[in-house]
Amino acid sequence: MYVRVLPDQAAGRLLDYRVPEAFAGSVAVGSRVRVPVRTRLLAATVIEVLGESDVRGVRDVAELIDAKPMIRPALLDLARWMSEYYCCPLETAVCSVLPVAVRDGRVAEKRRNIARIAGEVSDEDLAALEKRAPRQADALRALIEAGGHLAVAEAAGRAGVAEGVFRALEKRGLVVIESEAVARDPYSEKFVSTAGVTLNSEQEAAMLAVGEAMESPGMPILLFGVTGSGKTEIYLRAIRQAVECGRTALVLVPEIALTPQTVERFKSRFSDIQEKIAVLHSHLSEGERHDEWHKIHSGAARIVIGVRSSIFAPLENLGIIIVDEEHENSYKQDEAPRYNARDMAVLRGHRERAAVLLGSATPSLESWHNAQSGKYRLVRLDQRVDDKRMPVVRVLDLRQKSRQSPEGGLLSRPLKDALEGRLAKGEQAILFLNRRGFSTSMLCEACGHVCQCPDCSVSLTYHRAAERIVCHICGHTARAPKVCPKCKDPGIRHAGVGTQKIEDAVRRIFPKARIARMDADSMTRKDAYRETLGAFKEGKIDILVGTQMIAKGLHFPNVTLVGIVNADLGLHMPDFRAGERTFQLLTQVAGRAGRGEMEGEVLVQTFTPFSPSIQFARHHDYEGFMEQEMEFRRAFGYPPFARMVLVTLRGVMRERVEFSAQTLARKLRAAAPKGVAVGEAAPAPLERAKTYYRFQVSLRGPSSMALSRLTRSVLDSLPMPEDVFVAVDVDPLHLL
Ligand code: ADP
Ligand code: ZN
């Protein structure tokens, strides 16, 4: 017996090996093995089982990593498709369906260090130590107080010292450190089950559709329901139904910040089968991920809740795949393979005959288009469950100088007054800052004008070095203006503020208020989200300042005011999706206000009060916005009316990157069939990142797969300088 394998690191080469008698019975397609390649042993995936091989001097498979094939054929097929569609090497695609933690079968059980006091410690000993090494004394005292032994990490936390201090104590002979194995369970708390509610008629109709889809899967369902319309209730029942029919359920949620509340809700609803739920997200330790994955692989888990990469969870007999907040950008992977988990869900559901349920209060333009054109079945929940009214949204025009408050700078007077009023009443507020990495569009603070490409209708990017503004879709370029082209005010500039700055300003204005900040920088610890959100929920925080992270899915009954500090920033990203994103974000953020008994209020600060994104969001008019946005996309030939591929080249030598990009653009244009447009090579909006210069070439045409094949064939025949790196993004979400 022979096998054809794909090593994890062998540049797409398929190699043949003989399977020794010892494990001939266990090797199948999808098995993970270790094979000798030259002088090394490499982990590899079995792609094919062969009766014979005509390779001369064929070598033996050295080792079988797991007795059961680790990649099911269906997932291997998915990887093959992904490699072709997303234009990435097959081994990259294959690796992505297996978490690192299980890929080479080498994750050991989890261990932790326990510190134990070595013998009696007298008060004199402690006093002496205090003089020589006060931190060691603190550490020792923490151990004594804990009864003589404690996990090092825990003890270090209690004593407020680094873990290394315990090593120093060990050297002194005062403490012994031992390692012990621990079982991992990231969500080991018990939850109480919530009582079921009676569905309203819209929800009944939605369940009927879900039932039909599970019975005879065909079209994915787009569940379009405003925040608080009871979508999650539908998810919960759909999962229950799948599991009761003996099938499995996969739920994707967009972000870790959402996971605590969502996971809690799922776990409590399924507390009777708690051991059958697996949770996969990016904050798990390697060991935890390993354990959860094996729980799914072995068939013990019937329900999987997880982020993007969970779309490859090795569940069998899938009944339903649910994608919550399907419009979320975090479903798109930003390294190869650059897949969109929402789209993979549709594909996987189709292939494994599972129902697919995509839910959102603000569906993506792509999904809305699919629903309109009959590719998806549209199911609506138009009523909020409790008949609560949507919050009142007020737009504050920052161009009027009188609005700007002298001490706040970033906080206008009306927003400041509103905060003051809510604080006085003991209610809570959220201050939201739209921060998308960076801002390089040019915005006039006097009239709100933004420099745009005349042909592509996206914001032009300001490039400081050359003092020019550039369109990175078509390559159009012009000198950066010194005064606003529209009103001649010299106040044209590019702006960006950080959450930290807002937090400081708010602290200055409201010294007595309890304020917390939530963004990627302040939330690096695993439990930070849960703690901060918990404290906010318990009313221990008055004002929560944050970014995208706090925009979605969270439910805080006592929040009556949401202030959006800079609605514009996202709007002027050099991206045709800027308007859609801003609309979604404003709608989601606004949905955080007035979730309880009290009516909510949303204040939106902006320099462009009449932009459609802001106006439609203000009136809670999703369909109005979609209609207008669809027209814009159609007129300019943007997705979903055309497909796009973005090739980004980066390297340390600017000229070399630019030259390579120009060559690539030329070759692509020469090879492009009719109907495919290839843009000029242009500096990326984010021209320099991490010491690399970046240039881009964009392609547009009717089919992603065709664009992808064209790109691959041209790249394969085009030798790149060694220090120029190429990234291909098919169906890109961000054009940075
Ligand atoms: P969404 O996911 O659309 O934001 P949820 O499913 O979270 O909405 O529902 C919002 C709230 O209403 C939740 O607290 C939920 O338990 C409750 N709820 C959902 N459906 C019903 C119903 N039919 N009757 C009463 N309460 C409901
Ligand atoms: Zn252009």
Short mmCIF file of N, CA and C and ligand atoms in Angstrom, two decimals, residues 452-458 460 470-477 638 700, ligand 2:
data_model
loop_
_atom_site.label_atom_id
_atom_site.label_comp_id
_atom_site.label_asym_id
_atom_site.label_seq_id
_atom_site.Cartn_x
_atom_site.Cartn_y
_atom_site.Cartn_z
N GLN A 452 -12.14 63.22 -3.36
CA GLN A 452 -12.51 61.93 -3.91
C GLN A 452 -12.00 61.74 -5.33
N CYS A 453 -11.86 60.47 -5.71
CA CYS A 453 -11.46 60.19 -7.09
C CYS A 453 -12.63 60.47 -8.02
N PRO A 454 -12.40 61.22 -9.09
CA PRO A 454 -13.51 61.55 -10.00
C PRO A 454 -14.06 60.30 -10.70
N ASP A 455 -13.24 59.27 -10.88
CA ASP A 455 -13.70 58.10 -11.62
C ASP A 455 -14.25 57.00 -10.74
N CYS A 456 -13.72 56.89 -9.53
CA CYS A 456 -14.04 55.71 -8.73
C CYS A 456 -14.93 56.04 -7.53
N SER A 457 -15.07 57.32 -7.23
CA SER A 457 -15.92 57.71 -6.13
C SER A 457 -15.52 57.08 -4.80
N VAL A 458 -14.23 56.94 -4.57
CA VAL A 458 -13.76 56.58 -3.23
C VAL A 458 -12.83 57.72 -2.79
N LEU A 460 -9.68 59.79 -1.82
CA LEU A 460 -8.29 59.71 -2.22
C LEU A 460 -7.42 59.63 -0.97
N VAL A 470 -3.87 60.06 -3.93
CA VAL A 470 -3.85 58.95 -4.88
C VAL A 470 -5.12 58.12 -4.77
N CYS A 471 -5.66 57.69 -5.90
CA CYS A 471 -6.74 56.70 -5.89
C CYS A 471 -6.09 55.35 -6.09
N HIS A 472 -6.30 54.44 -5.15
CA HIS A 472 -5.58 53.17 -5.29
C HIS A 472 -6.43 52.15 -6.00
N ILE A 473 -7.59 52.55 -6.52
CA ILE A 473 -8.34 51.60 -7.33
C ILE A 473 -7.93 51.77 -8.79
N CYS A 474 -7.89 53.04 -9.28
CA CYS A 474 -7.55 53.23 -10.69
C CYS A 474 -6.15 53.82 -10.87
N GLY A 475 -5.55 54.33 -9.80
CA GLY A 475 -4.22 54.89 -9.93
C GLY A 475 -4.20 56.41 -10.16
N HIS A 476 -5.37 57.03 -10.27
CA HIS A 476 -5.45 58.49 -10.45
C HIS A 476 -4.66 59.21 -9.35
N THR A 477 -3.90 60.25 -9.72
CA THR A 477 -3.15 60.96 -8.69
C THR A 477 -3.13 62.47 -8.95
N TYR A 638 -18.88 48.02 -8.79
CA TYR A 638 -18.26 47.43 -7.60
C TYR A 638 -19.04 46.18 -7.19
N ARG A 700 -10.89 43.61 -11.65
CA ARG A 700 -12.33 43.48 -11.53
C ARG A 700 -12.87 42.72 -12.73
ZN ZN B 2 -9.92 56.18 -9.20
#
